[in-house]
Amino acid sequence: MSQVSTPPPDIAGKPAGIAQPLGAGAVTALVGFTSSFAVVLSGLRAVGASPAQAASGLLILCFTQGIGILLLSFRYRIPITLAWSTPGAALLASTGLVAGGWAGAVAAFVVTGVLIVITGLWQRLGSLVAAIPVPIAQAMLAGVLVPLCLAPVQALRTSPAVVVPVIVVWLVLQRFAPKWAVLVAFATAAAGTGIDIVVNNRHLEVSAMVPTVEWTVPQWHWQAVIGIAVPLYIVTMASQNIPGVAVMRSFDFQVPWRPAMLVTGIGTVLGAAAGGHAINLAAISAALAAAPSASPDPRRRWIAAATAGACYLVLGLASAALVTLIAAAPAGTIETVAGLALLATLAAALTGTLSDPSHRMAALVTFLVAASGTTLFGIGGAFWALVAGLVVRRFLPTGT
């Protein structure tokens, strides 16, 4: 007869309670949302979404990942957390309009979700993605991120009165409280926007702050599928799902791969028509719910994940208000917050790009093509960057 072990005590010597994982879950959702929602909005707007459609996309992403977290954490009793694809949103921002406009992009989102579902059902597809050299995948991501991370510098020319305080606040928080740097930077941007609205006596459309879902019928264009769906799938798998599994393993949790891919893939398909580009396993923010800081008892950490899922449902209701505020912001404000939020990701991607001497030249070519933003035959630069990197790797001898 098996025995149930007593939960380990907390620091005070008392049994581990529920308050700690509840608090950790709330922080997980808050950090995950505030650190990158600006990137999501920039990406959706870049591929043709109207402000209402972008707000709908942010809302449905919060709902699908929140529901997905609740399903997986309750079913498996481990702290599985999901997130939207931040690298994928950055990819959209660099891709811009594609064939079919916003409806074409929505069709590409559906294809991305289908590919994720197939990955869960067919191991070979996941193995093919994993076989792409890490430096080349990281180089594609780094090239996509460069234009976005230049936005804070470029915005200094257009809206210095708002942008300079945002950058200064972000820099100070990076020194003393880096976890909250992007959140406080956004709060500073919101305050600056509010002042600008009052000073210039501009009208803020309050009715647009009510959360709504904007449905879009997908329009199928092969250029959009190749230019968005393929690189979006690859960057989501390589930069989110595979690292997400590794982060969970580092805390002795085994992610149920097939159910996780099915939940995120189906969630992406269902959310696409409302503007959601992709959801996936959380990578960096996964540690907030899976680490001992969430609870000294590993068996209670799933509560932190479930709390994060519930919080995402609440945060989604703020999407329309955020988009309305951003629409009234001076030029370059939201791009500044998004660029600052992506600097750490860019640094990690650049490190991965040059880490392996045997792939360095191929990775460098990949980076340059992605950063150029070149579009050929209606297909964005991220796809061509991947193709160029793989061709160079195949052509050049190992170690070049």
Tab-separated table of C-alpha atoms in Angstrom:
chain	number	residue	atom	x	y	z
A	1	MET	CA	0.000	0.000	0.000
A	2	SER	CA	1.490	3.315	-1.088
A	3	GLN	CA	1.956	6.153	1.318
A	4	VAL	CA	1.263	9.793	0.619
A	5	SER	CA	4.243	11.894	1.653
A	6	THR	CA	3.695	14.993	3.737
A	7	PRO	CA	4.136	18.199	1.752
A	8	PRO	CA	7.441	19.895	2.559
A	9	PRO	CA	7.243	22.812	4.965
A	10	ASP	CA	7.764	26.356	3.864
A	11	ILE	CA	10.409	28.660	5.249
A	12	ALA	CA	8.476	29.271	8.445
A	13	GLY	CA	8.239	25.529	9.084
A	14	LYS	CA	4.499	25.329	8.337
A	15	PRO	CA	2.948	23.148	5.623
A	16	ALA	CA	3.082	24.737	2.196
A	17	GLY	CA	-0.124	26.738	1.647
A	18	ILE	CA	-2.077	27.838	-1.372
A	19	ALA	CA	-1.336	31.577	-1.190
A	20	GLN	CA	2.164	31.185	-2.601
A	21	PRO	CA	1.182	29.383	-5.848
A	22	LEU	CA	-1.807	31.698	-6.275
A	23	GLY	CA	0.484	34.719	-6.089
A	24	ALA	CA	3.049	33.101	-8.391
A	25	GLY	CA	0.342	32.366	-10.949
A	26	ALA	CA	-0.902	35.947	-10.938
A	27	VAL	CA	2.659	37.214	-11.426
A	28	THR	CA	3.209	34.692	-14.247
A	29	ALA	CA	0.198	35.997	-16.176
A	30	LEU	CA	0.941	39.656	-15.468
A	31	VAL	CA	4.575	39.391	-16.549
A	32	GLY	CA	3.696	37.302	-19.613
A	33	PHE	CA	1.018	39.763	-20.707
A	34	THR	CA	2.692	43.078	-20.032
A	35	SER	CA	6.121	42.085	-21.312
A	36	SER	CA	5.003	41.421	-24.869
A	37	PHE	CA	1.423	42.485	-25.647
A	38	ALA	CA	2.832	45.527	-27.447
A	39	VAL	CA	4.758	43.181	-29.748
A	40	VAL	CA	1.561	41.244	-30.524
A	41	LEU	CA	-0.357	44.408	-31.394
A	42	SER	CA	2.487	45.672	-33.596
A	43	GLY	CA	2.633	42.345	-35.432
A	44	LEU	CA	-1.108	42.109	-36.051
A	45	ARG	CA	-1.333	45.714	-37.240
A	46	ALA	CA	1.636	45.175	-39.574
A	47	VAL	CA	-0.119	42.355	-41.471
A	48	GLY	CA	-3.239	44.433	-41.990
A	49	ALA	CA	-5.397	44.213	-38.865
A	50	SER	CA	-7.513	47.234	-38.007
A	51	PRO	CA	-7.363	48.473	-34.389
A	52	ALA	CA	-10.568	46.541	-33.638
A	53	GLN	CA	-9.209	43.379	-35.259
A	54	ALA	CA	-5.910	43.702	-33.362
A	55	ALA	CA	-7.813	44.099	-30.087
A	56	SER	CA	-9.863	41.030	-30.990
A	57	GLY	CA	-6.654	39.110	-31.689
A	58	LEU	CA	-5.180	40.013	-28.316
A	59	LEU	CA	-8.448	39.081	-26.606
A	60	ILE	CA	-8.705	35.663	-28.275
A	61	LEU	CA	-5.035	34.884	-27.620
A	62	CYS	CA	-5.591	35.522	-23.910
A	63	PHE	CA	-8.714	33.353	-23.931
A	64	THR	CA	-7.302	30.422	-25.901
A	65	GLN	CA	-4.069	30.239	-23.921
A	66	GLY	CA	-5.909	30.764	-20.631
A	67	ILE	CA	-8.351	27.942	-21.371
A	68	GLY	CA	-5.490	25.768	-22.631
A	69	ILE	CA	-3.529	26.292	-19.417
A	70	LEU	CA	-6.558	25.370	-17.317
A	71	LEU	CA	-7.186	22.208	-19.328
A	72	LEU	CA	-3.588	20.975	-19.228
A	73	SER	CA	-2.785	21.942	-15.641
A	74	PHE	CA	-5.976	20.421	-14.217
A	75	ARG	CA	-5.614	17.264	-16.306
A	76	TYR	CA	-1.951	16.532	-15.601
A	77	ARG	CA	-1.492	18.342	-12.278
A	78	ILE	CA	1.788	19.903	-13.382
A	79	PRO	CA	2.507	23.624	-13.934
A	80	ILE	CA	2.101	23.736	-17.720
A	81	THR	CA	1.784	27.332	-18.890
A	82	LEU	CA	1.071	28.575	-22.388
A	83	ALA	CA	1.807	31.874	-24.100
A	84	TRP	CA	1.262	33.600	-27.387
A	85	SER	CA	4.148	33.357	-29.819
A	86	THR	CA	6.120	36.541	-29.162
A	87	PRO	CA	8.792	35.663	-31.763
A	88	GLY	CA	5.916	34.910	-34.134
A	89	ALA	CA	4.414	38.341	-33.528
A	90	ALA	CA	7.820	39.895	-34.190
A	91	LEU	CA	7.943	37.923	-37.417
A	92	LEU	CA	4.576	39.369	-38.450
A	93	ALA	CA	5.777	42.895	-37.711
A	94	SER	CA	8.739	42.431	-40.036
A	95	THR	CA	6.725	40.662	-42.757
A	96	GLY	CA	4.100	43.342	-43.323
A	97	LEU	CA	1.175	43.016	-45.712
A	98	VAL	CA	0.891	39.791	-47.690
A	99	ALA	CA	-1.313	38.569	-50.548
A	100	GLY	CA	-4.915	38.752	-49.403
A	101	GLY	CA	-4.157	41.343	-46.719
A	102	TRP	CA	-5.500	40.628	-43.250
A	103	ALA	CA	-7.740	37.803	-44.484
A	104	GLY	CA	-4.707	36.170	-46.107
A	105	ALA	CA	-2.769	36.441	-42.853
A	106	VAL	CA	-5.685	34.831	-40.978
A	107	ALA	CA	-5.566	31.895	-43.388
A	108	ALA	CA	-1.860	31.545	-42.649
A	109	PHE	CA	-2.635	31.464	-38.909
A	110	VAL	CA	-5.014	28.554	-39.533
A	111	VAL	CA	-2.307	26.658	-41.426
A	112	THR	CA	0.144	27.297	-38.580
A	113	GLY	CA	-2.294	25.752	-36.117
A	114	VAL	CA	-2.826	22.737	-38.368
A	115	LEU	CA	0.945	22.218	-38.603
A	116	ILE	CA	1.214	22.298	-34.807
A	117	VAL	CA	-1.575	19.690	-34.541
A	118	ILE	CA	0.210	17.479	-37.094
A	119	THR	CA	3.398	17.828	-35.044
A	120	GLY	CA	1.581	16.355	-32.074
A	121	LEU	CA	0.215	13.464	-34.129
A	122	TRP	CA	3.234	12.809	-36.349
A	123	GLN	CA	6.585	12.720	-34.590
A	124	ARG	CA	8.516	12.955	-37.852
A	125	LEU	CA	7.443	16.560	-38.459
A	126	GLY	CA	8.660	17.613	-35.027
A	127	SER	CA	11.949	15.835	-35.699
A	128	LEU	CA	12.377	17.750	-38.976
A	129	VAL	CA	11.940	21.080	-37.190
A	130	ALA	CA	14.340	19.997	-34.454
A	131	ALA	CA	16.850	19.055	-37.162
A	132	ILE	CA	17.142	22.688	-38.317
A	133	PRO	CA	20.443	23.866	-36.817
A	134	VAL	CA	19.809	26.071	-33.796
A	135	PRO	CA	22.143	28.865	-35.038
A	136	ILE	CA	20.150	29.161	-38.293
A	137	ALA	CA	16.802	29.259	-36.489
A	138	GLN	CA	18.173	31.819	-34.036
A	139	ALA	CA	19.662	33.864	-36.884
A	140	MET	CA	16.275	34.041	-38.608
A	141	LEU	CA	14.709	35.258	-35.379
A	142	ALA	CA	17.503	37.779	-34.752
A	143	GLY	CA	17.168	39.234	-38.250
A	144	VAL	CA	13.424	39.607	-37.792
A	145	LEU	CA	13.936	41.371	-34.452
A	146	VAL	CA	16.518	43.946	-35.584
A	147	PRO	CA	14.089	46.416	-37.235
A	148	LEU	CA	11.752	46.197	-34.240
A	149	CYS	CA	14.539	46.820	-31.748
A	150	LEU	CA	15.634	49.882	-33.706
A	151	ALA	CA	12.205	51.446	-33.173
A	152	PRO	CA	13.051	53.185	-29.848
A	153	VAL	CA	15.969	54.990	-31.509
A	154	GLN	CA	13.912	55.978	-34.536
A	155	ALA	CA	11.018	57.166	-32.371
A	156	LEU	CA	13.310	59.705	-30.710
A	157	ARG	CA	12.982	61.801	-33.855
A	158	THR	CA	9.183	61.789	-33.947
A	159	SER	CA	8.004	61.846	-30.317
A	160	PRO	CA	10.947	62.620	-28.015
A	161	ALA	CA	8.789	64.090	-25.236
A	162	VAL	CA	7.045	60.742	-24.710
A	163	VAL	CA	9.745	58.313	-25.827
A	164	VAL	CA	12.671	59.656	-23.767
A	165	PRO	CA	10.933	59.148	-20.373
A	166	VAL	CA	9.906	55.629	-21.468
A	167	ILE	CA	13.503	54.699	-22.312
A	168	VAL	CA	14.888	56.247	-19.118
A	169	VAL	CA	12.358	54.446	-16.924
A	170	TRP	CA	13.042	51.150	-18.689
A	171	LEU	CA	16.800	51.581	-18.212
A	172	VAL	CA	16.497	52.384	-14.497
A	173	LEU	CA	14.208	49.395	-13.923
A	174	GLN	CA	16.608	47.150	-15.814
A	175	ARG	CA	19.132	48.019	-13.115
A	176	PHE	CA	16.927	47.591	-10.046
A	177	ALA	CA	13.863	45.505	-10.998
A	178	PRO	CA	14.250	44.044	-14.513
A	179	LYS	CA	11.140	41.846	-14.216
A	180	TRP	CA	8.956	44.961	-14.115
A	181	ALA	CA	10.912	47.113	-16.578
A	182	VAL	CA	8.565	46.673	-19.541
A	183	LEU	CA	5.411	47.006	-17.426
A	184	VAL	CA	6.541	50.293	-15.878
A	185	ALA	CA	7.804	51.503	-19.261
A	186	PHE	CA	4.344	50.909	-20.689
A	187	ALA	CA	2.765	52.703	-17.723
A	188	THR	CA	5.081	55.626	-18.455
A	189	ALA	CA	4.063	55.546	-22.134
A	190	ALA	CA	0.383	55.485	-21.095
A	191	ALA	CA	0.910	58.467	-18.799
A	192	GLY	CA	2.703	60.362	-21.558
A	193	THR	CA	-0.100	59.538	-23.965
A	194	GLY	CA	-2.672	60.794	-21.466
A	195	ILE	CA	-0.835	64.065	-21.068
A	196	ASP	CA	-0.547	64.420	-24.848
A	197	ILE	CA	-4.291	63.829	-25.251
A	198	VAL	CA	-5.127	66.502	-22.670
A	199	VAL	CA	-2.608	69.052	-23.957
A	200	ASN	CA	-3.739	68.678	-27.566
A	201	ASN	CA	-7.419	68.404	-26.583
A	202	ARG	CA	-7.858	65.145	-28.514
A	203	HIS	CA	-10.869	62.868	-28.132
A	204	LEU	CA	-10.497	59.336	-26.724
A	205	GLU	CA	-13.156	56.976	-28.093
A	206	VAL	CA	-14.501	55.397	-24.902
A	207	SER	CA	-17.033	53.189	-26.706
A	208	ALA	CA	-14.171	51.378	-28.460
A	209	MET	CA	-12.838	50.181	-25.092
A	210	VAL	CA	-15.551	47.529	-24.807
A	211	PRO	CA	-14.017	44.124	-25.642
A	212	THR	CA	-15.447	42.601	-28.816
A	213	VAL	CA	-14.543	39.749	-31.151
A	214	GLU	CA	-14.027	40.638	-34.821
A	215	TRP	CA	-14.399	37.593	-37.085
A	216	THR	CA	-12.556	37.409	-40.398
A	217	VAL	CA	-13.161	34.855	-43.147
A	218	PRO	CA	-9.769	33.435	-44.240
A	219	GLN	CA	-8.682	33.994	-47.842
A	220	TRP	CA	-6.261	31.385	-49.098
A	221	HIS	CA	-3.166	32.647	-50.916
A	222	TRP	CA	-0.090	30.471	-51.341
A	223	GLN	CA	2.214	33.465	-50.852
A	224	ALA	CA	0.719	34.133	-47.410
A	225	VAL	CA	0.922	30.468	-46.457
A	226	ILE	CA	4.589	30.212	-47.429
A	227	GLY	CA	5.557	33.706	-46.288
A	228	ILE	CA	3.794	33.609	-42.911
A	229	ALA	CA	2.646	30.106	-41.947
A	230	VAL	CA	5.921	28.257	-42.573
A	231	PRO	CA	8.285	30.687	-40.767
A	232	LEU	CA	5.666	31.309	-38.045
A	233	TYR	CA	5.430	27.572	-37.413
A	234	ILE	CA	9.209	27.112	-37.382
A	235	VAL	CA	9.947	30.067	-35.110
A	236	THR	CA	7.149	29.049	-32.739
A	237	MET	CA	8.438	25.483	-32.497
A	238	ALA	CA	12.137	26.389	-32.309
A	239	SER	CA	11.855	29.422	-30.025
A	240	GLN	CA	8.878	28.481	-27.842
A	241	ASN	CA	7.738	24.857	-27.813
A	242	ILE	CA	11.081	23.062	-27.777
A	243	PRO	CA	12.667	25.453	-25.201
A	244	GLY	CA	9.430	25.275	-23.198
A	245	VAL	CA	9.843	21.524	-22.816
A	246	ALA	CA	13.471	22.029	-21.757
A	247	VAL	CA	12.532	24.617	-19.113
A	248	MET	CA	9.920	22.286	-17.616
A	249	ARG	CA	12.394	19.400	-17.628
A	250	SER	CA	14.877	21.534	-15.703
A	251	PHE	CA	12.335	21.588	-12.850
A	252	ASP	CA	11.703	17.821	-13.133
A	253	PHE	CA	8.371	18.134	-14.940
A	254	GLN	CA	7.715	16.096	-18.073
A	255	VAL	CA	5.486	17.894	-20.572
A	256	PRO	CA	2.903	15.606	-22.227
A	257	TRP	CA	4.042	16.447	-25.758
A	258	ARG	CA	1.127	15.193	-27.839
A	259	PRO	CA	-1.655	16.707	-25.671
A	260	ALA	CA	0.248	19.997	-25.430
A	261	MET	CA	0.651	20.221	-29.222
A	262	LEU	CA	-2.993	19.279	-29.787
A	263	VAL	CA	-4.258	21.881	-27.307
A	264	THR	CA	-2.055	24.676	-28.661
A	265	GLY	CA	-2.606	23.703	-32.294
A	266	ILE	CA	-6.378	23.457	-31.994
A	267	GLY	CA	-6.403	26.665	-29.937
A	268	THR	CA	-4.483	28.420	-32.714
A	269	VAL	CA	-6.903	27.167	-35.377
A	270	LEU	CA	-9.971	28.188	-33.362
A	271	GLY	CA	-8.544	31.604	-32.524
A	272	ALA	CA	-7.269	32.436	-36.009
A	273	ALA	CA	-10.526	33.811	-37.412
A	274	ALA	CA	-10.728	36.201	-34.440
A	275	GLY	CA	-7.173	37.414	-35.068
A	276	GLY	CA	-4.996	35.162	-32.894
A	277	HIS	CA	-1.745	34.255	-34.655
A	278	ALA	CA	-0.434	31.359	-32.508
A	279	ILE	CA	-0.289	29.999	-28.964
A	280	ASN	CA	2.394	27.662	-27.674
A	281	LEU	CA	4.183	26.370	-24.605
A	282	ALA	CA	5.602	29.171	-22.491
A	283	ALA	CA	9.398	29.232	-22.354
A	284	ILE	CA	10.834	32.015	-20.182
A	285	SER	CA	7.681	32.706	-18.185
A	286	ALA	CA	7.212	28.950	-17.611
A	287	ALA	CA	9.819	29.107	-14.864
A	288	LEU	CA	7.699	31.505	-12.821
A	289	ALA	CA	5.072	28.804	-12.228
A	290	ALA	CA	7.356	25.740	-12.268
A	291	ALA	CA	10.173	26.919	-9.981
A	292	PRO	CA	10.325	26.291	-6.204
A	293	SER	CA	9.477	29.961	-5.690
A	294	ALA	CA	5.940	29.090	-6.845
A	295	SER	CA	5.630	26.519	-4.041
A	296	PRO	CA	8.086	24.395	-2.060
A	297	ASP	CA	5.818	21.435	-2.833
A	298	PRO	CA	6.116	20.451	-6.529
A	299	ARG	CA	2.668	18.868	-6.335
A	300	ARG	CA	1.096	22.275	-5.673
A	301	ARG	CA	2.785	24.187	-8.461
A	302	TRP	CA	0.052	23.287	-10.931
A	303	ILE	CA	-2.100	25.677	-8.914
A	304	ALA	CA	0.200	28.505	-10.025
A	305	ALA	CA	-0.305	27.533	-13.664
A	306	ALA	CA	-4.080	27.251	-13.263
A	307	THR	CA	-4.132	30.679	-11.601
A	308	ALA	CA	-2.171	32.123	-14.518
A	309	GLY	CA	-4.737	30.659	-16.907
A	310	ALA	CA	-7.603	32.244	-15.005
A	311	CYS	CA	-5.780	35.595	-14.893
A	312	TYR	CA	-5.287	35.554	-18.672
A	313	LEU	CA	-9.056	35.328	-19.088
A	314	VAL	CA	-9.390	38.519	-17.046
A	315	LEU	CA	-6.492	40.309	-18.760
A	316	GLY	CA	-8.031	39.605	-22.149
A	317	LEU	CA	-10.923	41.886	-21.266
A	318	ALA	CA	-8.465	44.817	-21.175
A	319	SER	CA	-7.397	44.323	-24.795
A	320	ALA	CA	-9.803	46.818	-26.365
A	321	ALA	CA	-8.929	49.529	-23.840
A	322	LEU	CA	-5.220	49.024	-24.507
A	323	VAL	CA	-5.662	49.261	-28.269
A	324	THR	CA	-7.803	52.406	-27.925
A	325	LEU	CA	-5.135	54.037	-25.777
A	326	ILE	CA	-2.373	52.979	-28.158
A	327	ALA	CA	-4.295	54.337	-31.158
A	328	ALA	CA	-4.277	57.758	-29.475
A	329	ALA	CA	-0.573	57.589	-28.583
A	330	PRO	CA	2.012	59.783	-30.343
A	331	ALA	CA	3.802	58.165	-33.288
A	332	GLY	CA	6.390	55.574	-32.292
A	333	THR	CA	5.200	55.113	-28.700
A	334	ILE	CA	3.949	51.535	-28.946
A	335	GLU	CA	6.857	50.609	-31.214
A	336	THR	CA	9.223	51.883	-28.529
A	337	VAL	CA	7.681	49.686	-25.839
A	338	ALA	CA	7.698	46.688	-28.195
A	339	GLY	CA	11.323	47.265	-29.150
A	340	LEU	CA	12.444	47.523	-25.538
A	341	ALA	CA	10.503	44.358	-24.681
A	342	LEU	CA	12.365	42.447	-27.404
A	343	LEU	CA	15.927	43.532	-26.605
A	344	ALA	CA	16.613	40.564	-24.309
A	345	THR	CA	15.219	38.189	-26.934
A	346	LEU	CA	17.423	39.777	-29.591
A	347	ALA	CA	20.497	39.424	-27.378
A	348	ALA	CA	19.774	35.735	-26.802
A	349	ALA	CA	19.127	35.161	-30.514
A	350	LEU	CA	22.376	36.877	-31.539
A	351	THR	CA	24.284	34.782	-29.018
A	352	GLY	CA	22.745	31.627	-30.465
A	353	THR	CA	23.470	32.797	-34.006
A	354	LEU	CA	27.244	32.936	-33.502
A	355	SER	CA	27.624	30.236	-30.849
A	356	ASP	CA	28.593	27.374	-33.168
A	357	PRO	CA	31.601	28.010	-35.448
A	358	SER	CA	30.560	25.163	-37.763
A	359	HIS	CA	27.359	27.032	-38.708
A	360	ARG	CA	28.595	30.602	-38.385
A	361	MET	CA	28.651	31.609	-42.067
A	362	ALA	CA	25.281	30.027	-42.815
A	363	ALA	CA	23.803	31.680	-39.738
A	364	LEU	CA	25.261	35.048	-40.742
A	365	VAL	CA	23.692	34.794	-44.209
A	366	THR	CA	20.372	33.848	-42.613
A	367	PHE	CA	20.571	36.860	-40.303
A	368	LEU	CA	21.352	39.316	-43.106
A	369	VAL	CA	18.562	38.089	-45.376
A	370	ALA	CA	16.020	38.208	-42.534
A	371	ALA	CA	17.153	41.672	-41.426
A	372	SER	CA	16.922	42.995	-44.981
A	373	GLY	CA	13.177	42.417	-45.093
A	374	THR	CA	13.480	41.331	-48.727
A	375	THR	CA	10.243	40.127	-50.338
A	376	LEU	CA	10.328	37.921	-53.444
A	377	PHE	CA	7.258	36.589	-55.288
A	378	GLY	CA	5.092	38.010	-52.507
A	379	ILE	CA	6.880	35.896	-49.867
A	380	GLY	CA	8.499	37.629	-46.878
A	381	GLY	CA	12.161	37.681	-45.955
A	382	ALA	CA	11.947	35.252	-43.020
A	383	PHE	CA	11.219	32.336	-45.346
A	384	TRP	CA	13.982	33.292	-47.773
A	385	ALA	CA	16.391	33.750	-44.871
A	386	LEU	CA	15.772	30.174	-43.769
A	387	VAL	CA	16.188	28.891	-47.320
A	388	ALA	CA	19.399	30.878	-47.834
A	389	GLY	CA	20.883	29.671	-44.554
A	390	LEU	CA	20.154	26.020	-45.270
A	391	VAL	CA	21.544	26.298	-48.824
A	392	VAL	CA	24.761	27.939	-47.610
A	393	ARG	CA	25.110	25.312	-44.879
A	394	ARG	CA	24.684	22.563	-47.464
A	395	PHE	CA	27.117	24.123	-49.938
A	396	LEU	CA	29.952	25.147	-47.641
A	397	PRO	CA	32.147	22.600	-45.886
A	398	THR	CA	31.505	22.010	-42.170
A	399	GLY	CA	33.348	24.510	-40.005
A	400	THR	CA	33.109	27.412	-42.459
